[in-house]
PDB file of C-alpha atoms in Angstrom:
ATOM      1  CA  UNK A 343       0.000   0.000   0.000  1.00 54.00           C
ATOM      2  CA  UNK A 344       1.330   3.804  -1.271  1.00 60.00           C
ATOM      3  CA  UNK A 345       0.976   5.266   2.054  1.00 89.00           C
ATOM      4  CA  UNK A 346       2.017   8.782   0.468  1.00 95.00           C
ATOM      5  CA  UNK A 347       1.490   9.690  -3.442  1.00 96.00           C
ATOM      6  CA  UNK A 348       3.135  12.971  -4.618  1.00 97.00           C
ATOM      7  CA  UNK A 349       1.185  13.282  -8.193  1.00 96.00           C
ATOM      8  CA  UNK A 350       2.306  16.323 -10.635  1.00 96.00           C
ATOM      9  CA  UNK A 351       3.428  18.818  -8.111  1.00 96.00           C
ATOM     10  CA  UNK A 352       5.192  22.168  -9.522  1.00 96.00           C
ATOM     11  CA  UNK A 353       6.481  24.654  -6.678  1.00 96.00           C
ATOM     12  CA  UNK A 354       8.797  27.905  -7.494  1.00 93.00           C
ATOM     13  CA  UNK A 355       9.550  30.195  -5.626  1.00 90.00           C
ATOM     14  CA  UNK A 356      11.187  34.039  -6.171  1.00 85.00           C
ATOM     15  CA  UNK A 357      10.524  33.333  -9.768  1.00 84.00           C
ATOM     16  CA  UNK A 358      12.647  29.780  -9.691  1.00 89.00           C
ATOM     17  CA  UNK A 359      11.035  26.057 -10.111  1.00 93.00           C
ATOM     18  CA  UNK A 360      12.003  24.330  -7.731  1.00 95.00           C
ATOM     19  CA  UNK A 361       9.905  21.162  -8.414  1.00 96.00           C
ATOM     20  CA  UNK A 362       8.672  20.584 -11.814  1.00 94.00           C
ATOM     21  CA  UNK A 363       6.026  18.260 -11.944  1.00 93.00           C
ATOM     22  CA  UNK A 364       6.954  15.784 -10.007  1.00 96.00           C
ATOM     23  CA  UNK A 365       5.827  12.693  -9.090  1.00 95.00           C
ATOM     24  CA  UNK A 366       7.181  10.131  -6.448  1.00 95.00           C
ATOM     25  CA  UNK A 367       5.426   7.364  -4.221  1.00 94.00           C
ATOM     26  CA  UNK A 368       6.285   6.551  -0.397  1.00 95.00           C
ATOM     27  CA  UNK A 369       5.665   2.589   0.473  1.00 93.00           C
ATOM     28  CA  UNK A 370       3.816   2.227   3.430  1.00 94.00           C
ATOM     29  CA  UNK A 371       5.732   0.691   6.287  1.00 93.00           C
ATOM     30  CA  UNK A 372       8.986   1.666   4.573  1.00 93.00           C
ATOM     31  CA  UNK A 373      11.915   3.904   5.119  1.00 94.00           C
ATOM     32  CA  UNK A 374      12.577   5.512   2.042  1.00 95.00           C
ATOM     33  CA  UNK A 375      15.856   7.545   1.193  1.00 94.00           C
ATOM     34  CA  UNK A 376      15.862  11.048  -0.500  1.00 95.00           C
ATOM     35  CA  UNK A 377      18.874  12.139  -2.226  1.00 94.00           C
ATOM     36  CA  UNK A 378      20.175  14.587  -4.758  1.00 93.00           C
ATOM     37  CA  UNK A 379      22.840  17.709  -4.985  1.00 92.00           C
ATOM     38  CA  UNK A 380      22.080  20.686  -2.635  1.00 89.00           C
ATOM     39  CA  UNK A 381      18.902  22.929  -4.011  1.00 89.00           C
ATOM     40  CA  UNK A 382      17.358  19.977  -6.194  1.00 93.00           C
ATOM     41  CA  UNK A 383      13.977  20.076  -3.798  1.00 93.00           C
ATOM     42  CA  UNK A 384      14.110  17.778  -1.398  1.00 94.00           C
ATOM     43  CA  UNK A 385      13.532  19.904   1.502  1.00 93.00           C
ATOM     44  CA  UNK A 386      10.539  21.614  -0.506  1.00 95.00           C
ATOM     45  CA  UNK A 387       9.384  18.048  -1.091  1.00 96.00           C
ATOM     46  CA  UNK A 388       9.576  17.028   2.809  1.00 96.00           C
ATOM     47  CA  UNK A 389       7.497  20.315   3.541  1.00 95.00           C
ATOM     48  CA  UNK A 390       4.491  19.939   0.567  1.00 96.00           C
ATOM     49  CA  UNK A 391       4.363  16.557   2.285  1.00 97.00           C
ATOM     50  CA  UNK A 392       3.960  17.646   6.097  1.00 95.00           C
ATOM     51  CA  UNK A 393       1.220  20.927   4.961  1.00 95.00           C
ATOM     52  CA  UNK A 394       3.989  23.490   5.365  1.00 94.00           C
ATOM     53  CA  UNK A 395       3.771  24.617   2.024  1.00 94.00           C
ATOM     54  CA  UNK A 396       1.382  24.718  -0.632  1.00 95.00           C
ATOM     55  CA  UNK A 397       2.279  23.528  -4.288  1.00 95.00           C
ATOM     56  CA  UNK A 398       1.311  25.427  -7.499  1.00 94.00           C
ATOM     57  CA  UNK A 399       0.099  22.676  -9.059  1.00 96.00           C
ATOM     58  CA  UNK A 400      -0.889  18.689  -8.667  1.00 97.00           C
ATOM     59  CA  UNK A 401      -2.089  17.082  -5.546  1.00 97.00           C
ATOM     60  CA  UNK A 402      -0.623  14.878  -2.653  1.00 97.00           C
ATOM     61  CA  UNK A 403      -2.686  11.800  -0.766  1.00 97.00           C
ATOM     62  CA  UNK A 404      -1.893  10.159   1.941  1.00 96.00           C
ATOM     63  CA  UNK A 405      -3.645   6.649   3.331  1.00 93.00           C
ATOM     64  CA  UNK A 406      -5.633   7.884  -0.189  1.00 93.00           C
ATOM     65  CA  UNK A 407      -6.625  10.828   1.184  1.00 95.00           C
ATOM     66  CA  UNK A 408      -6.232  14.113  -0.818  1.00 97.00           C
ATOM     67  CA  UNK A 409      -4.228  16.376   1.958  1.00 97.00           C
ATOM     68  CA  UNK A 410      -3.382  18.882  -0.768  1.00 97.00           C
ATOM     69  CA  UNK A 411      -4.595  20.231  -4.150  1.00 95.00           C
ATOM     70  CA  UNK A 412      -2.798  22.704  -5.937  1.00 91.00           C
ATOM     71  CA  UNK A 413      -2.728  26.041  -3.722  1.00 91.00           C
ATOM     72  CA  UNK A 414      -4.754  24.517  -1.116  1.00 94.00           C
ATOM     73  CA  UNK A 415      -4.639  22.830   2.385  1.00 95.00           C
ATOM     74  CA  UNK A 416      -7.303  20.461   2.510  1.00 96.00           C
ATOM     75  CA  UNK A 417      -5.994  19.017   5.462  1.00 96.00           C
ATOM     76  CA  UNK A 418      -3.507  21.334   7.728  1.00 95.00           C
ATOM     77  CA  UNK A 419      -0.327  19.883   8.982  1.00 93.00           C
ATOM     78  CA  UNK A 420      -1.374  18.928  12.751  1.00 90.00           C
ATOM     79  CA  UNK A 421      -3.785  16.307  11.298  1.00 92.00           C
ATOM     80  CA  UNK A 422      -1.860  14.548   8.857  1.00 94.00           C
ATOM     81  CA  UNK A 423      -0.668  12.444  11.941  1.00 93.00           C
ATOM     82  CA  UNK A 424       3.034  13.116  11.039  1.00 94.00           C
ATOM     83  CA  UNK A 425       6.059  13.969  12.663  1.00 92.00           C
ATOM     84  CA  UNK A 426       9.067  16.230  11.460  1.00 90.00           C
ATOM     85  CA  UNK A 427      12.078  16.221  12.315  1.00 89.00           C
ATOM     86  CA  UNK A 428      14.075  19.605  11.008  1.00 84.00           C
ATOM     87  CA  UNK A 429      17.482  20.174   9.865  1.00 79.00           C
ATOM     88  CA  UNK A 430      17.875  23.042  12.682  1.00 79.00           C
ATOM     89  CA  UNK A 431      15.489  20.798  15.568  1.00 82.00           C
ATOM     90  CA  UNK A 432      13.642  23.540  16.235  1.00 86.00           C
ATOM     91  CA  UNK A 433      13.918  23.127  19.626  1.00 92.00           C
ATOM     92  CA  UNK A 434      11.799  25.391  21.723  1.00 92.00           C
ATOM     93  CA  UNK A 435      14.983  27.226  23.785  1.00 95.00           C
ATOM     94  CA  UNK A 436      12.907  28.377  26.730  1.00 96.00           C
ATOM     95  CA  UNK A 437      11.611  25.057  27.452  1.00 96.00           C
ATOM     96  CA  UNK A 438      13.386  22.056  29.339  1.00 97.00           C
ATOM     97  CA  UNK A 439      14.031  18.607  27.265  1.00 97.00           C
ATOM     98  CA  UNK A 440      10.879  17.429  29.227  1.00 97.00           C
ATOM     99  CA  UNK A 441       8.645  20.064  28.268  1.00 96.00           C
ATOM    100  CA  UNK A 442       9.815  20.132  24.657  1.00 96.00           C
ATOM    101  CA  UNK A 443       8.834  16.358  24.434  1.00 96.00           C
ATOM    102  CA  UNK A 444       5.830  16.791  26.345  1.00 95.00           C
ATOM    103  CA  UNK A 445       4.659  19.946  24.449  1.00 93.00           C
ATOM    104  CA  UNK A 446       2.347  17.666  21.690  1.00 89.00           C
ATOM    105  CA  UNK A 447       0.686  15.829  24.723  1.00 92.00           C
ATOM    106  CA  UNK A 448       0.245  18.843  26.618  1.00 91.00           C
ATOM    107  CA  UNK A 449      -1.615  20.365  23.844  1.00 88.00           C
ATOM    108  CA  UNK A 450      -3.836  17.281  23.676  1.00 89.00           C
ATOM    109  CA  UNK A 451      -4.865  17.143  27.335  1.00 91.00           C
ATOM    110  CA  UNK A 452      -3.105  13.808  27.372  1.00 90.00           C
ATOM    111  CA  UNK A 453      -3.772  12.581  30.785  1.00 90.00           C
ATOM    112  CA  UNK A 454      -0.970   9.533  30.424  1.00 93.00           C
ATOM    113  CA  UNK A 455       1.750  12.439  29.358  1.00 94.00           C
ATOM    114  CA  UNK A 456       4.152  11.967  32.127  1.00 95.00           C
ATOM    115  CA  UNK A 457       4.498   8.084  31.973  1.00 95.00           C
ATOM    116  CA  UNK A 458       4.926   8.651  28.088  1.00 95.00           C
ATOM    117  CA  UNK A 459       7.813  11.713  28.570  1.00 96.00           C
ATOM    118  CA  UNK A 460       9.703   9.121  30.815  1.00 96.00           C
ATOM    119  CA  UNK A 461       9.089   6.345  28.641  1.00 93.00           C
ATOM    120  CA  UNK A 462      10.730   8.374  26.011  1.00 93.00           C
ATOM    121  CA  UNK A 463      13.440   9.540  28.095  1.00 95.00           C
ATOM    122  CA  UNK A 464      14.090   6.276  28.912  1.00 93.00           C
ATOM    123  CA  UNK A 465      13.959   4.867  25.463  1.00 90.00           C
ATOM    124  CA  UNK A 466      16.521   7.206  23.887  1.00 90.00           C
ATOM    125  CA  UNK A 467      18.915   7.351  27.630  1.00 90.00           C
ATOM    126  CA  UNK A 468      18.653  11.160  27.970  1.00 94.00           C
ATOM    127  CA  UNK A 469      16.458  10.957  31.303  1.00 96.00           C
ATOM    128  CA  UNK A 470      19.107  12.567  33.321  1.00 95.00           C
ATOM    129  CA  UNK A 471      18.646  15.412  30.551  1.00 96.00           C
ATOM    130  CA  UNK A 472      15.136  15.706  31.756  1.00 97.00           C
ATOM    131  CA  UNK A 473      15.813  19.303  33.382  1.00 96.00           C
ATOM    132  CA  UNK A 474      17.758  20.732  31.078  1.00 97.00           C
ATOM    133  CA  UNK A 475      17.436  23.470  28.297  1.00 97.00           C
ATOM    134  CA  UNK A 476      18.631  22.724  24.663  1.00 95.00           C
ATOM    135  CA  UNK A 477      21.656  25.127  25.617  1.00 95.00           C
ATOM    136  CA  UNK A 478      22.802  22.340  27.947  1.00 96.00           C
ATOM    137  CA  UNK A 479      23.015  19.909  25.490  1.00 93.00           C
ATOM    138  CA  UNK A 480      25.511  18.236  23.287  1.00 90.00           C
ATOM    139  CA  UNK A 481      24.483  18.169  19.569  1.00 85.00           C
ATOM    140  CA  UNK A 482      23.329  14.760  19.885  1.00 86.00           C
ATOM    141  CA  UNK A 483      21.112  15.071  23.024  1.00 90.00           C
ATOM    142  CA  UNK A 484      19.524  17.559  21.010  1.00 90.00           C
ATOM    143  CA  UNK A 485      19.338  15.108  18.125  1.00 87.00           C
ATOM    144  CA  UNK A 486      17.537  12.795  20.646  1.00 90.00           C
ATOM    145  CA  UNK A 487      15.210  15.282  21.479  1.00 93.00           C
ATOM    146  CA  UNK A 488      14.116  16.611  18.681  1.00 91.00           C
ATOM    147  CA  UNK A 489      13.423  12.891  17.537  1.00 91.00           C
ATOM    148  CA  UNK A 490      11.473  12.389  20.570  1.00 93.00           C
ATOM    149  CA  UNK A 491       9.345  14.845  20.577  1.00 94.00           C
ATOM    150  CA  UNK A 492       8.169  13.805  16.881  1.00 92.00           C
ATOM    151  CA  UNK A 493       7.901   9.802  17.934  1.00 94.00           C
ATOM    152  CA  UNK A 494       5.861  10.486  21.608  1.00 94.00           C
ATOM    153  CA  UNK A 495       2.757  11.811  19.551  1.00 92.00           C
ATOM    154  CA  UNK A 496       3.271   7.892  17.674  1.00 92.00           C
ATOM    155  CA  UNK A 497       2.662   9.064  14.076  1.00 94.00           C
ATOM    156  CA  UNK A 498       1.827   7.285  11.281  1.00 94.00           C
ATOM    157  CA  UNK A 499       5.049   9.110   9.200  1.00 95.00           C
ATOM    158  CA  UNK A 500       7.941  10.045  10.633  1.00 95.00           C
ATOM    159  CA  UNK A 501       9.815  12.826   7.838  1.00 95.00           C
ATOM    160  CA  UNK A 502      13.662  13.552   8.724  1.00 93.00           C
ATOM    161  CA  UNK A 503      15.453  16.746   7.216  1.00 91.00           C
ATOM    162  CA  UNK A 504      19.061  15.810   7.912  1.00 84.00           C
ATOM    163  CA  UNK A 505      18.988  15.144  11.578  1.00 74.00           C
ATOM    164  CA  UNK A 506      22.039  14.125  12.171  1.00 73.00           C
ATOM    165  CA  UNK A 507      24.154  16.240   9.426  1.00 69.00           C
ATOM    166  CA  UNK A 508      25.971  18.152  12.255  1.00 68.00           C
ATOM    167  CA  UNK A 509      27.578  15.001  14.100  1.00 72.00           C
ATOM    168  CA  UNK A 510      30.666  12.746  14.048  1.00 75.00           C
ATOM    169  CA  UNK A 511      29.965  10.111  12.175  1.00 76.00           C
ATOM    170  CA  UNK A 512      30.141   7.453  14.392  1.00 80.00           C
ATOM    171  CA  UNK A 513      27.483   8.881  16.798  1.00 80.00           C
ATOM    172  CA  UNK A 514      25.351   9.558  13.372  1.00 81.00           C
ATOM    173  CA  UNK A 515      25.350   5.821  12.913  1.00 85.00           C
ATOM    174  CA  UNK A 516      24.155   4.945  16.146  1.00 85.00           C
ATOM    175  CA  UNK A 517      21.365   6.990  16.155  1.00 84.00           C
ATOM    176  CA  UNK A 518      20.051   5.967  12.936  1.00 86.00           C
ATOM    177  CA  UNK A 519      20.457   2.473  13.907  1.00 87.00           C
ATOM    178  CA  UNK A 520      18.559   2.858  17.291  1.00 87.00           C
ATOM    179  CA  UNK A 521      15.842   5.420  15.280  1.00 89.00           C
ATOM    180  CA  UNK A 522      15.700   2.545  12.457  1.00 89.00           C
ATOM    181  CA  UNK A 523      15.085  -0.090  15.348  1.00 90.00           C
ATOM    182  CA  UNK A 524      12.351   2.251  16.591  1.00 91.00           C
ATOM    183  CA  UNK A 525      10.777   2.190  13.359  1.00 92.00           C
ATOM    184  CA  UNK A 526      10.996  -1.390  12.787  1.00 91.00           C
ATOM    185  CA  UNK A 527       9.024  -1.788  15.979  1.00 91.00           C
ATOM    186  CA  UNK A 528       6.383   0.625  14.958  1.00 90.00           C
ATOM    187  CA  UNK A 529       5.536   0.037  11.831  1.00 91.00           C
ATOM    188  CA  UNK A 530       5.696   3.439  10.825  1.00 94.00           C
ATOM    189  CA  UNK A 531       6.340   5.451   7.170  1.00 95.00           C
ATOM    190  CA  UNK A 532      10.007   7.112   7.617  1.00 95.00           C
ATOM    191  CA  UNK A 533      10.774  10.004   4.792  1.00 95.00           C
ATOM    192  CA  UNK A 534      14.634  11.069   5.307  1.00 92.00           C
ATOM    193  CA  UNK A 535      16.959  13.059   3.524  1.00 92.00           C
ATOM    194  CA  UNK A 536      20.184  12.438   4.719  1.00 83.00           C
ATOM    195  CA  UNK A 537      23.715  14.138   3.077  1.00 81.00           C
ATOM    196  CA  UNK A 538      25.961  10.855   3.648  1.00 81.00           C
ATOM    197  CA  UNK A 539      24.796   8.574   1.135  1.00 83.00           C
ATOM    198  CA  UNK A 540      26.395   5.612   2.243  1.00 85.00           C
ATOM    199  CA  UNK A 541      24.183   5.482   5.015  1.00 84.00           C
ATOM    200  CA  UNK A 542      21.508   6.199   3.742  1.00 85.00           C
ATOM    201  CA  UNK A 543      21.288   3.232   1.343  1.00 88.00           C
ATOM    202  CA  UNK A 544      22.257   0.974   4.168  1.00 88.00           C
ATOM    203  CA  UNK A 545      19.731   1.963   6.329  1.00 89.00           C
ATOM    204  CA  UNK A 546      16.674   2.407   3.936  1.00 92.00           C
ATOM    205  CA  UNK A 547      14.217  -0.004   2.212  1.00 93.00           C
ATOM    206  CA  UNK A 548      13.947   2.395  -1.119  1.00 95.00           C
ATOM    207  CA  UNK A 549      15.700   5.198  -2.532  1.00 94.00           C
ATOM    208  CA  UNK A 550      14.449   8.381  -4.278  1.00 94.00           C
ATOM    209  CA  UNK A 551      17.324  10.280  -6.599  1.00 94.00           C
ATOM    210  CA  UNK A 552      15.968  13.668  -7.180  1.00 95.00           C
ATOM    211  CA  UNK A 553      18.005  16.270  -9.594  1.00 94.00           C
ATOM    212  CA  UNK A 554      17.022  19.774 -10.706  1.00 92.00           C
ATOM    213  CA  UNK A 555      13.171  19.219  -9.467  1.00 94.00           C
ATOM    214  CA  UNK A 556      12.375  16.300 -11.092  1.00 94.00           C
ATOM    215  CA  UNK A 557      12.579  12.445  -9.655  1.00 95.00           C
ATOM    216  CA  UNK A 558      15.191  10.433 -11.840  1.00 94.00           C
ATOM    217  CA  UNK A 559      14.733   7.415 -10.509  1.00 93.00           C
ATOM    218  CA  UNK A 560      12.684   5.636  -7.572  1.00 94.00           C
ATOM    219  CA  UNK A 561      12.269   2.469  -6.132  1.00 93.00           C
ATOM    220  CA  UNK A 562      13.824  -0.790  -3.993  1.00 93.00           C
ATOM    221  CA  UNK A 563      17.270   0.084  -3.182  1.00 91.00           C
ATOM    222  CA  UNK A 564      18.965  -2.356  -5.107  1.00 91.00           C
ATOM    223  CA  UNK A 565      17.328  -1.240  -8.297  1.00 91.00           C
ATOM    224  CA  UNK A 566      17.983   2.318  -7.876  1.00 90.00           C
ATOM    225  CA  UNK A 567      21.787   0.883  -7.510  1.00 87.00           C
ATOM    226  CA  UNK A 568      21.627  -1.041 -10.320  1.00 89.00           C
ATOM    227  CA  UNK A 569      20.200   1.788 -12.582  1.00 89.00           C
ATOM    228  CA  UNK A 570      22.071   2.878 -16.184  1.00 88.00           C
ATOM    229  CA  UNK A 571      21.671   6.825 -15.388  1.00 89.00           C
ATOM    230  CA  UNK A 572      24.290   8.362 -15.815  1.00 89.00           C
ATOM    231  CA  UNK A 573      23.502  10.702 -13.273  1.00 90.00           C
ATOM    232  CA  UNK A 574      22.508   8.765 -10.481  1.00 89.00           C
ATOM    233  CA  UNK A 575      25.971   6.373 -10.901  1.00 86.00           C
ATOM    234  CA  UNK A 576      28.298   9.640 -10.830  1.00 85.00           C
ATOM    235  CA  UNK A 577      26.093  11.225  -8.010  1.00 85.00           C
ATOM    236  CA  UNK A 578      25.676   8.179  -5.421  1.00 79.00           C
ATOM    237  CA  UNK A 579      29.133   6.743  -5.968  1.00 67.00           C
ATOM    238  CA  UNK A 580      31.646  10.372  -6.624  1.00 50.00           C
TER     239      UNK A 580
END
């Protein structure tokens, strides 16, 4: 099952395209891989998808529902059941790591919100973090909580802007394998774009090559890497 289906989109912006009809299709279930050179659209792609902009043209569904239909919001971000993860965090600096996770649940009226902050805490090792402000915090605590926050309100599609860009590698890996564990758990749709490629491929299900607004190729990971464009072979493996 396509649990999200991009379908013609076109998006510019200060009199540039920026996505030029493109179409591209997210496997439920799967963790799909987003790559392509700096300013190709993939950031613009991970924001039509969550509601935070609005396309020009075409349409996007997800579960088969239309969400968005050129220059309109049929259904606004905080009810697409989605969490996003951005490049910066966007961490809220005057709240503590526990408010900043508990901040969706809050807004909710969850009643269970404290047993699901520690839970979290617990699950990703920062509780001792719990009091802290995102000042306080080494890059990948903040990682962690940024991630957090977007898994504790359990959505159906987790979408990752290059998390983990900032960090060594080695702590990059291990929080991509414990986030990939998560999600293997869960069950749930995982959108990233991530700038070491490598890794990427080795921790996705499919890949999606995008190049000057347009999708060049899609699909299982080992087709992608067995594709003939010329592109895509001088790209993933430079």
């Amino acid at each position: 099952m396509t649990k999200v289906l991009v379908e013609n989109i076109a998006y510019s912006k200060e009199g540039r395209d920026i996505l030029k009809n493109l179409y591209a299709t997210f496997p439920s279930g799967g963790v799909t891989s987003i790559l392509g050179p700096t300013g190709c659209g993939k950031t613009t792609l991970l924001r039509l998808i969550a509601g935070l902009e609005v396309p020009h043209s075409g349409q996007i569904l997800i579960d088969g529902k239309l969400v968005t239909q050129s220059n309109k919001i049929l259904i606004p971000p905080n009810k697409r059941n989605l969490g996003f993860v951005f490049q910066d965090l966007a961490l809220w600096p005057h709240f503590t790591v526990y408010k900043n996770i508990a901040f969706g649940l809050e807004e909710r009226k969850d009643k269970m919100t404290r047993d699901k902050v520690m839970q979290m805490l617990e699950e990703f090792g920062i509780t001792d973090q719990a009091k802290k402000f995102p000042h306080e915090l080494s890059g990948g605590q903040k990682q962690l909580v940024a991630i957090a926050r977007s898994l504790i309100l359990n959505p159906s599609i987790l979408i990752l802007d290059e998390p983990v860009s900032n960090l060594d590698t080695q702590l990059e890996i291990k929080i991509i394998e414990h986030l990939k564990k998560i999600q293997a758990e869960k069950k749930f749709t995982m959108l990233w774009v991530m700038h070491n490629h490598k890794l990427a491929i080795d921790h996705c299900d499919f890949v999606m090559v995008i190049n000057n607004g347009k999708v060049e190729e899609q699909g299982t990971k080992e087709n992608v890497l067995k594709t003939n464009n010329q592109f895509i072979n001088q790209f993933i493996h430079y």
